[in-house]
Short mmCIF file of C-alpha atoms in Angstrom, two decimals:
data_model
loop_
_atom_site.label_atom_id
_atom_site.label_comp_id
_atom_site.label_asym_id
_atom_site.label_seq_id
_atom_site.Cartn_x
_atom_site.Cartn_y
_atom_site.Cartn_z
CA MET A 1 102.71 76.92 -24.49
CA PRO A 2 99.64 78.21 -26.33
CA LEU A 3 99.97 79.30 -29.93
CA VAL A 4 99.72 83.07 -29.92
CA ILE A 5 99.70 85.28 -32.98
CA THR A 6 102.05 88.19 -32.71
CA SER A 7 103.59 90.38 -35.37
CA SER A 8 106.63 88.08 -35.34
CA THR A 9 104.55 84.92 -35.96
CA THR A 10 102.48 86.43 -38.75
CA ARG A 11 105.05 88.69 -40.42
CA GLY A 12 105.62 87.26 -43.88
CA ARG A 13 103.89 83.97 -43.04
CA GLY A 14 100.28 84.68 -42.13
CA ARG A 15 97.47 82.18 -41.68
CA PRO A 16 99.15 79.21 -43.39
CA ALA A 17 102.06 79.31 -40.94
CA VAL A 18 99.75 79.64 -37.97
CA LEU A 19 97.64 76.71 -39.21
CA ALA A 20 100.76 74.60 -39.81
CA ALA A 21 101.95 75.28 -36.26
CA ALA A 22 98.48 74.45 -34.90
CA ALA A 23 98.47 71.19 -36.87
CA ALA A 24 101.92 70.26 -35.56
CA ARG A 25 100.84 70.88 -31.98
CA GLY A 26 97.58 69.08 -32.62
CA LEU A 27 99.54 66.03 -33.72
CA LEU A 28 100.87 65.81 -30.16
CA GLY A 29 97.30 65.81 -28.91
CA GLY A 30 96.51 63.03 -31.37
CA LEU A 31 99.30 60.91 -29.91
CA ALA A 32 97.81 61.43 -26.45
CA GLY A 33 94.45 60.39 -27.90
CA ALA A 34 95.98 57.20 -29.31
CA ALA A 35 97.47 56.34 -25.92
CA ALA A 36 94.17 56.98 -24.15
CA MET A 37 92.17 54.97 -26.67
CA THR A 38 94.61 52.06 -26.52
CA ALA A 39 94.44 52.07 -22.72
CA SER A 40 90.64 52.25 -22.71
CA GLN A 41 90.46 49.34 -25.15
CA ARG A 42 92.69 47.22 -22.93
CA VAL A 43 90.61 47.98 -19.86
CA GLU A 44 87.35 47.34 -21.72
CA ARG A 45 88.59 44.00 -23.09
CA ALA A 46 89.76 42.92 -19.63
CA VAL A 47 86.29 43.65 -18.26
CA THR A 48 84.18 42.33 -21.14
CA GLY A 49 86.41 39.52 -22.41
CA ARG A 50 85.98 40.84 -25.95
CA PRO A 51 88.95 39.92 -28.16
CA ALA A 52 91.23 42.57 -29.64
CA SER A 53 90.33 43.76 -33.11
CA HIS A 54 92.98 43.41 -35.77
CA VAL A 55 90.86 45.00 -38.49
CA PRO A 56 92.81 48.29 -38.31
CA GLY A 57 96.08 46.42 -38.85
CA ARG A 58 94.71 44.39 -41.73
CA THR A 59 93.38 47.64 -43.21
CA LEU A 60 96.83 49.21 -43.05
CA LEU A 61 98.41 46.14 -44.64
CA LEU A 62 95.84 46.22 -47.45
CA LEU A 63 96.48 49.93 -47.99
CA ALA A 64 100.20 49.08 -48.21
CA GLY A 65 99.49 46.51 -50.95
CA ARG A 66 99.76 43.40 -48.81
CA SER A 67 97.14 40.64 -48.61
CA PRO A 68 96.50 39.66 -44.99
CA SER A 69 94.04 36.86 -44.27
CA ASP A 70 91.09 37.25 -41.94
CA THR A 71 92.98 35.18 -39.37
CA ASP A 72 96.13 37.37 -39.38
CA ARG A 73 96.65 39.27 -36.15
CA PRO A 74 99.08 42.04 -37.10
CA ALA A 75 99.49 43.71 -33.71
CA ALA A 76 102.22 46.13 -34.83
CA ALA A 77 100.23 47.19 -37.89
CA THR A 78 97.12 47.61 -35.75
CA LEU A 79 98.96 49.89 -33.33
CA ALA A 80 100.53 51.80 -36.24
CA MET A 81 97.10 52.37 -37.80
CA VAL A 82 95.62 53.59 -34.50
CA VAL A 83 98.55 55.95 -33.93
CA ALA A 84 98.61 57.25 -37.52
CA THR A 85 94.87 57.90 -37.59
CA SER A 86 94.99 59.55 -34.18
CA ALA A 87 97.95 61.74 -35.16
CA ALA A 88 96.20 62.85 -38.36
CA LEU A 89 93.01 63.64 -36.45
CA GLY A 90 95.06 65.48 -33.84
CA ALA A 91 96.58 67.67 -36.54
CA LEU A 92 93.09 68.39 -37.84
CA ARG A 93 91.96 69.11 -34.27
CA GLY A 94 94.76 71.66 -33.92
CA VAL A 95 93.56 73.45 -37.05
CA TRP A 96 89.98 73.33 -35.79
CA ARG A 97 91.07 74.81 -32.46
CA ALA A 98 93.06 77.62 -34.06
CA SER A 99 90.04 78.36 -36.24
CA GLY A 100 87.62 78.43 -33.33
CA LEU A 101 86.02 74.96 -33.18
CA LEU A 102 86.24 74.34 -29.44
CA ARG A 103 85.60 71.89 -26.62
CA VAL A 104 82.49 69.70 -26.80
CA ARG A 105 81.68 70.60 -30.41
CA ALA A 106 85.23 69.65 -31.38
CA ASP A 107 84.97 66.42 -29.36
CA VAL A 108 81.78 65.49 -31.21
CA ALA A 109 83.25 66.45 -34.59
CA GLN A 110 86.40 64.41 -33.92
CA THR A 111 84.43 61.39 -32.70
CA VAL A 112 82.28 61.36 -35.82
CA THR A 113 85.29 61.98 -38.07
CA ARG A 114 87.19 59.11 -36.44
CA ILE A 115 84.36 56.66 -36.98
CA VAL A 116 83.80 57.81 -40.57
CA VAL A 117 87.50 57.58 -41.44
CA ASP A 118 87.89 54.16 -39.82
CA GLN A 119 84.78 52.77 -41.47
CA THR A 120 85.60 54.22 -44.86
CA LEU A 121 89.10 52.73 -44.90
CA GLU A 122 88.07 49.39 -43.40
CA ASN A 123 85.11 48.92 -45.75
CA ALA A 124 86.81 50.31 -48.86
CA THR A 125 89.70 47.87 -48.43
CA GLY A 126 87.40 44.97 -47.57
CA ALA A 127 89.07 44.50 -44.19
CA GLY A 128 85.96 45.33 -42.20
CA ALA A 129 82.20 45.01 -42.31
CA PRO A 130 79.65 47.83 -42.14
CA PRO A 131 78.47 48.67 -38.60
CA ARG A 132 74.91 47.58 -39.41
CA THR A 133 76.22 44.00 -39.65
CA TRP A 134 78.04 43.99 -36.30
CA ARG A 135 76.94 42.09 -33.21
CA SER A 136 74.75 44.00 -30.78
CA GLY A 137 76.73 46.47 -28.67
CA GLU A 138 79.84 46.58 -30.86
CA GLY A 139 78.93 50.02 -32.23
CA VAL A 140 78.51 51.43 -28.74
CA VAL A 141 81.96 50.18 -27.77
CA GLU A 142 83.52 51.70 -30.90
CA VAL A 143 81.89 55.06 -30.24
CA LEU A 144 82.99 55.05 -26.59
CA HIS A 145 86.63 54.43 -27.55
CA ALA A 146 86.43 57.17 -30.20
CA VAL A 147 85.05 59.53 -27.54
CA VAL A 148 87.94 58.67 -25.21
CA ALA A 149 90.41 59.48 -27.99
CA ALA A 150 88.63 62.74 -28.84
CA VAL A 151 88.48 63.96 -25.24
CA ALA A 152 92.14 63.10 -24.59
CA THR A 153 93.20 64.75 -27.84
CA GLY A 154 91.15 67.81 -26.97
CA ALA A 155 92.61 68.06 -23.47
CA VAL A 156 96.08 68.42 -24.96
CA VAL A 157 95.15 70.55 -27.97
CA GLU A 158 93.16 72.99 -25.83
CA ARG A 159 96.33 73.61 -23.79
CA LEU A 160 98.69 73.92 -26.76
CA VAL A 161 96.66 75.90 -29.30
CA ASP A 162 94.64 79.07 -28.79
CA PRO A 163 91.74 79.94 -31.11
CA VAL A 164 93.74 82.81 -32.57
CA LEU A 165 92.21 82.66 -36.04
CA GLU A 166 88.60 82.52 -34.85
CA SER A 167 86.61 84.86 -37.04
CA ARG A 168 83.50 86.89 -36.30
CA ARG A 169 82.79 87.45 -40.00
CA GLY A 170 79.42 86.16 -41.14
CA THR A 171 77.82 86.09 -37.70
CA SER A 172 75.18 88.65 -38.61
CA SER A 173 74.74 87.98 -42.32
CA HIS A 174 75.69 85.32 -44.83
#
């Protein structure tokens, strides 16, 4: 059911309540994005023979104060990191949608945000290497999976959240 502002949803609560509801619904979209990205990664690895990356899991363990080695393959932590990041981005996507950032622009924004968040956490913790050091083609694969997550997230968020807070202020002057 789309998020619709009525006098009952805004009475005494206003924009913060609407944004919180949009974020909560967006989180559901983020979970769909995590599922789609995980599925696309499995299909891609089956086709290309590329091994699974455990960098997200090692990143999560490092953030939690643990010290995984480069040979650790923490599958549960990797899945948890993918799901947590996707859920957080889904919540943000819900806020974007309620505020009027829609469709392809939101897909692009989410894709870029996903890559920036992943790379920041992975490189800041020392779990990952900067993209410029990756083997040829790895960056393309990462972007494609981030796009899959963004499109899947958007498909759900666009059904659950209406752009009810979209403003027309500032369109003719700044």
